[in-house]
Coordinates of C-alpha atoms in Angstrom, one line a residue:
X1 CA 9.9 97.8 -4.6
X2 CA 6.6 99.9 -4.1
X3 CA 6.8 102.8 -2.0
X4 CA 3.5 104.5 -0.8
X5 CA 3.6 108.2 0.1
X6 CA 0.5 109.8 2.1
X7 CA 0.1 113.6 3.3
X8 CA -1.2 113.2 7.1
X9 CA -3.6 115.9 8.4
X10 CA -1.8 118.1 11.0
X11 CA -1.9 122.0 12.8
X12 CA -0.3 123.7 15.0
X13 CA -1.9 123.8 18.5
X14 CA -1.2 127.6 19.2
X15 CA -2.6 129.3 16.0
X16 CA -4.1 126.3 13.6
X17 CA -1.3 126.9 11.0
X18 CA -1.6 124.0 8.8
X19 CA 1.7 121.6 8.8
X20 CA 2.2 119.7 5.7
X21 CA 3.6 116.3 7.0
X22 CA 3.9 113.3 4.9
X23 CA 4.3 109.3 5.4
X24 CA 6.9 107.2 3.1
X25 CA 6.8 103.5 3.3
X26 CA 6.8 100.1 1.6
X27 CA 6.1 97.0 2.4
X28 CA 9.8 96.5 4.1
X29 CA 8.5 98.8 6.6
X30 CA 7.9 98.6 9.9
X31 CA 5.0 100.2 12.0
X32 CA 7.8 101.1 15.1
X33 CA 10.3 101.9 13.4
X34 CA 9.6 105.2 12.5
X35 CA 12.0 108.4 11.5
X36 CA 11.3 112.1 10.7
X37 CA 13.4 114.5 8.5
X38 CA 13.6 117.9 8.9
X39 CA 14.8 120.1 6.2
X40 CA 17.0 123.8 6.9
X41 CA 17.0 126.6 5.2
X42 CA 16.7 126.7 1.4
X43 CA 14.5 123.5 1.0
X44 CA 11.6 121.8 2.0
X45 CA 11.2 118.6 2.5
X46 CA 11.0 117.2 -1.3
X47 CA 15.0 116.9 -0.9
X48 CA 14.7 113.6 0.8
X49 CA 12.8 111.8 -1.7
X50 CA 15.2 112.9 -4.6
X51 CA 13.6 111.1 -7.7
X52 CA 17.2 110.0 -9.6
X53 CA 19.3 106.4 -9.7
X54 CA 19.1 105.3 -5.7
X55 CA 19.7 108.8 -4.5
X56 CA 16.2 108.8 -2.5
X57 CA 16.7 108.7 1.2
X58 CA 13.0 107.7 1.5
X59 CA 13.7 104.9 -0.3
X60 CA 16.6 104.0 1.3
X61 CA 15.1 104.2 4.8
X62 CA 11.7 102.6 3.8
X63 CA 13.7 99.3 2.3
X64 CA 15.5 99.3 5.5
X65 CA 12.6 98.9 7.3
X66 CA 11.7 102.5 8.6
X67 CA 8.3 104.4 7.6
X68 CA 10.0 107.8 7.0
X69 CA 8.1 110.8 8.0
X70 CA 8.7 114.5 6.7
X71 CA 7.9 117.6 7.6
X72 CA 7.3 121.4 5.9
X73 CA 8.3 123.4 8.6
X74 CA 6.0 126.9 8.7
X75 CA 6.3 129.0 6.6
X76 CA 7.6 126.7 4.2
X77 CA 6.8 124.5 0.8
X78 CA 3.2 123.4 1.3
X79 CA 2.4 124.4 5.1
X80 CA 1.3 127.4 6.3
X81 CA 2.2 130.6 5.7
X82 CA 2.9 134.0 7.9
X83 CA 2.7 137.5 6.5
X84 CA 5.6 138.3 8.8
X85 CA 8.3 136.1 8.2
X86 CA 10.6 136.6 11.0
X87 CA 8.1 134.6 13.1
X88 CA 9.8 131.5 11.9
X89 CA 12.2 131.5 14.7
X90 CA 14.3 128.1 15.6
X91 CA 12.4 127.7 18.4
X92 CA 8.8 128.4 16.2
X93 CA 10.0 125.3 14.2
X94 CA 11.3 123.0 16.7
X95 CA 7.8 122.9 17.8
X96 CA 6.3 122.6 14.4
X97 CA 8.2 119.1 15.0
X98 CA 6.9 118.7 18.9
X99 CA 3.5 118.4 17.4
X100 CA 4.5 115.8 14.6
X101 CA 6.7 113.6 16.7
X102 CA 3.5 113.5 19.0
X103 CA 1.7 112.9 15.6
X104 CA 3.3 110.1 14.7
X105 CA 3.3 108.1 18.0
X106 CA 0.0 108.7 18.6
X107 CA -0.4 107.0 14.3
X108 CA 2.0 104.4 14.9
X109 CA 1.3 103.6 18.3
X110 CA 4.9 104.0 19.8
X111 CA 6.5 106.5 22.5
X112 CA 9.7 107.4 20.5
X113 CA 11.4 107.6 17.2
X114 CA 14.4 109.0 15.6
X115 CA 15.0 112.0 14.1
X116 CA 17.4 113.5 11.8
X117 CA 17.8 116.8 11.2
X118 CA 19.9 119.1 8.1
X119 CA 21.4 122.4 8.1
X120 CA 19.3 124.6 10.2
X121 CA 17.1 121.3 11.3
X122 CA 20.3 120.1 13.2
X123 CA 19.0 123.8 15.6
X124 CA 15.5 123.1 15.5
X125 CA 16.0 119.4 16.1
X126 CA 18.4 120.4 19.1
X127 CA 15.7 122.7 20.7
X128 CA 13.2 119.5 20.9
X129 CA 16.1 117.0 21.9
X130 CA 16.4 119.6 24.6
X131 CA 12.7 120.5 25.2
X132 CA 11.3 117.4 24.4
X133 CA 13.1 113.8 24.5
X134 CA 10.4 111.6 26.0
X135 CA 9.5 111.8 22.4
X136 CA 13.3 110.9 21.0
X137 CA 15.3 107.7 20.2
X138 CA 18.3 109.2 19.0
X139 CA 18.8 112.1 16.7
X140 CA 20.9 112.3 13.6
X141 CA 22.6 116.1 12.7
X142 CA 23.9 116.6 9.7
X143 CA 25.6 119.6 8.5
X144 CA 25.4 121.1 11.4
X145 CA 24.9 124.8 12.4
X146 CA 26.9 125.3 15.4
X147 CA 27.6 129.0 14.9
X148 CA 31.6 130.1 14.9
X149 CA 31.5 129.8 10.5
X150 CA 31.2 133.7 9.7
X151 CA 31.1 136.7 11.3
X152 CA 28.0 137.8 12.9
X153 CA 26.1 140.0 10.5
X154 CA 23.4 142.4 11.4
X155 CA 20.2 141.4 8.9
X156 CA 16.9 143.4 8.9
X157 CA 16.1 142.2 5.4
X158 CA 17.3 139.0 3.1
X159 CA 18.0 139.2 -0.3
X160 CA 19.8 136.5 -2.6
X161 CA 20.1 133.7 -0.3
X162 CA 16.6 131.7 -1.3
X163 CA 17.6 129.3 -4.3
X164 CA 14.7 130.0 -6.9
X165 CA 12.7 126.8 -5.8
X166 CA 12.4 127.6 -2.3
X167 CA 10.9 131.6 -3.7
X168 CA 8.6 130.3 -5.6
X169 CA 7.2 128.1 -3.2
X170 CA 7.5 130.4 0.0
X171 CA 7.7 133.8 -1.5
X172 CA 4.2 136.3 -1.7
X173 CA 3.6 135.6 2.6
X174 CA 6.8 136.9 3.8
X175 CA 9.9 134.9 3.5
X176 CA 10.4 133.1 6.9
X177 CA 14.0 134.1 7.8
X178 CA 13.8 134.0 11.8
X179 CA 16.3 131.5 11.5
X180 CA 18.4 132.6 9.1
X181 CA 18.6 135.9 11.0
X182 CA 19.5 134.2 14.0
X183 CA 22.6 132.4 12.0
X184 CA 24.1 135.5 10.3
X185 CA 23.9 137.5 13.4
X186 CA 25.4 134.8 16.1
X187 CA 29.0 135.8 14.6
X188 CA 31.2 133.4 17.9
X189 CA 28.4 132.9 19.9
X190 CA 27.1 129.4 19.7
X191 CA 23.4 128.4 18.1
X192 CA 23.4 125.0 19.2
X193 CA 23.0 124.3 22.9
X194 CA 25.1 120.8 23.2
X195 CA 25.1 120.5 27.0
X196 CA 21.3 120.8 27.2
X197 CA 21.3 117.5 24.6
X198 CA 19.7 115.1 26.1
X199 CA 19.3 112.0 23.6
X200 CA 22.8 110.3 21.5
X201 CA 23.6 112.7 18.3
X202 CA 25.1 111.5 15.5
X203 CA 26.8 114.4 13.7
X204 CA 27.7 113.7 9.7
X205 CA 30.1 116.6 8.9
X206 CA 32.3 117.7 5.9
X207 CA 35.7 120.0 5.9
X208 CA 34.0 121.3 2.4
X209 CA 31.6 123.0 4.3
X210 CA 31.3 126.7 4.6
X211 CA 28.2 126.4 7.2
X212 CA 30.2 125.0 9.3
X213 CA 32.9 124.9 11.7
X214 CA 34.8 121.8 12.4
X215 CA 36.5 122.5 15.5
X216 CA 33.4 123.3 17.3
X217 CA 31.7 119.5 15.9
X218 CA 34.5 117.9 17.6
X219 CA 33.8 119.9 21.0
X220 CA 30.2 119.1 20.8
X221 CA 30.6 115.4 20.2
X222 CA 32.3 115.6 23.7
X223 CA 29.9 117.5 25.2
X224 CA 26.6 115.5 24.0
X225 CA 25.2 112.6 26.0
X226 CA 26.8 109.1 26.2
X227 CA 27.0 107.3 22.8
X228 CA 27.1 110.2 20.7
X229 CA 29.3 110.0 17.8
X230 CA 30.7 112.5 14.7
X231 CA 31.5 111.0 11.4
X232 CA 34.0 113.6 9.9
X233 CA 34.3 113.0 6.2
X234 CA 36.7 114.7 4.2
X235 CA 36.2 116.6 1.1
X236 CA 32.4 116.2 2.1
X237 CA 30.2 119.5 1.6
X238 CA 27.2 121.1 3.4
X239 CA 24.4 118.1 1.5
X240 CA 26.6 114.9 1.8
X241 CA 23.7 113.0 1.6
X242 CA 22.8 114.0 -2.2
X243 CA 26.3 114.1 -3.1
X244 CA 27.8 111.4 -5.3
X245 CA 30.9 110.4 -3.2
X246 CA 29.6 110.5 0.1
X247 CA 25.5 109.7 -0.1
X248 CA 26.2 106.2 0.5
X249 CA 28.5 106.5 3.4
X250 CA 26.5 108.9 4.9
X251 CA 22.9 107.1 4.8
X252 CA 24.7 103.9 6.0
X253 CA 26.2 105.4 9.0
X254 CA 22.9 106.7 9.7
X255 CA 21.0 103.6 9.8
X256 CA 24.0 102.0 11.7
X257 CA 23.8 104.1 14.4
X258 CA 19.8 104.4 14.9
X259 CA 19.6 100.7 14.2
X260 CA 21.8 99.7 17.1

């Protein structure tokens, strides 16, 4: 299979920061079916195109018909940076993705599409399924950051919690920890607004996972709209899509549920 990959030209409307987001398909693809990936923390969107065995989730996707879209959020990888990185709050990012989802329907001519969100994406893709679901299918969270993990921590600077990857790509403008200060200080309180949800979720969730807390994916699973649905897999950690015994459950119960 060939698989095509194309940066699109994008900004954000408010202050022109440039938005690195990219196109994946191949000729399996289809021109409305379309999904964007958003990445969390520690990574930038290179994590979904992972270049080993069939580990790709482009690729994946793409075969199965879906022109994958992904997306830098500010701050990070190859989009635009700020000298003071605290501006890269949840809410800052969630509407990094506003202006691609409107992007891409304006490219592919459509008025939805899905979106999936990892680790700190499942908050910033909350905010837009909130904020903004005209522009939503359905919306995949995996990993999810519901808050209730740690206890809150008070965090005026970061150190040791950027894998060397993501420094080297971010570092020199001022890391952009908005959101990881709003994680490590939330302590009980709850990041992810479920009962303001208003598109299906599908949350993919691991009891290996230190990010998160079970108890509270099972109470938002009951509290998100009408076909919603958790997927609970055990002995799974925070990136069960990239690891070995889970990746393929994972991407298939993906493309089950935004397929039907």
């Amino acid at each position: 299979m060939r698989y095509e990959c194309e940066q699109v030209e994008l900004k954000r409307k408010d202050d022109g920061t440039d938005l690195y987001l990219t196109k994946f398909w191949c000729p399996a693809s289809w021109q409305d079916k379309n999904i964007l990936m958003v990445h969390g923390l520690t990574y930038t969107q290179h994590v979904f195109d992972i270049k080993y065995k069939d580990y790709s989730v482009c690729e994946y996707f793409a075969k199965n018909g879906y022109t994958v879209w992904r997306l830098d959020l500010s701050g990070y990888g190859k989009s635009g940076k700020y000298e003071d990185g605290w501006k890269v709050t949840t809410q800052h990012a969630a509407e990094d993705e506003i202006y691609a989802l409107e992007k891409i329907c304006e490219l592919q001519g459509v008025e939805k599409l899905d979106l999936l969100g990892w680790s700190w994406g499942t908050m910033t893709t909350s905010k837009v399924a909130s904020q903004r679901p005209d522009l939503l299918k359905k919306v995949v969270w995996l990993g999810p950051c519901f808050g209730g993990a740690f206890e809150a921590t008070p965090v005026t600077e970061l150190h040791g919690m950027w894998v060397d990857h993501t420094y080297a790509q971010d570092g020199g403008h001022g890391r952009p920890n908005g959101g990881a200060k709003e994680i490590m200080e939330i302590g009980d309180g709850w990041l992810i607004d479920t009962k303001a949800v208003k598109v299906p979720v599908l949350i993919i969730t691991g009891d290996n996972d230190f990010y998160v807390n079970i108890d509270r994916c099972y109470q938002a699973e009951k509290e998100l709209p009408e076909g919603s649905k958790l997927l609970h897999l055990h002995g799974a950690g925070h990136a069960m899509y990239l690891e070995k015994d889970y990746y393929q459950t994972t991407r298939e119960a993906i493309l089950k549920f935004i397929s039907e």
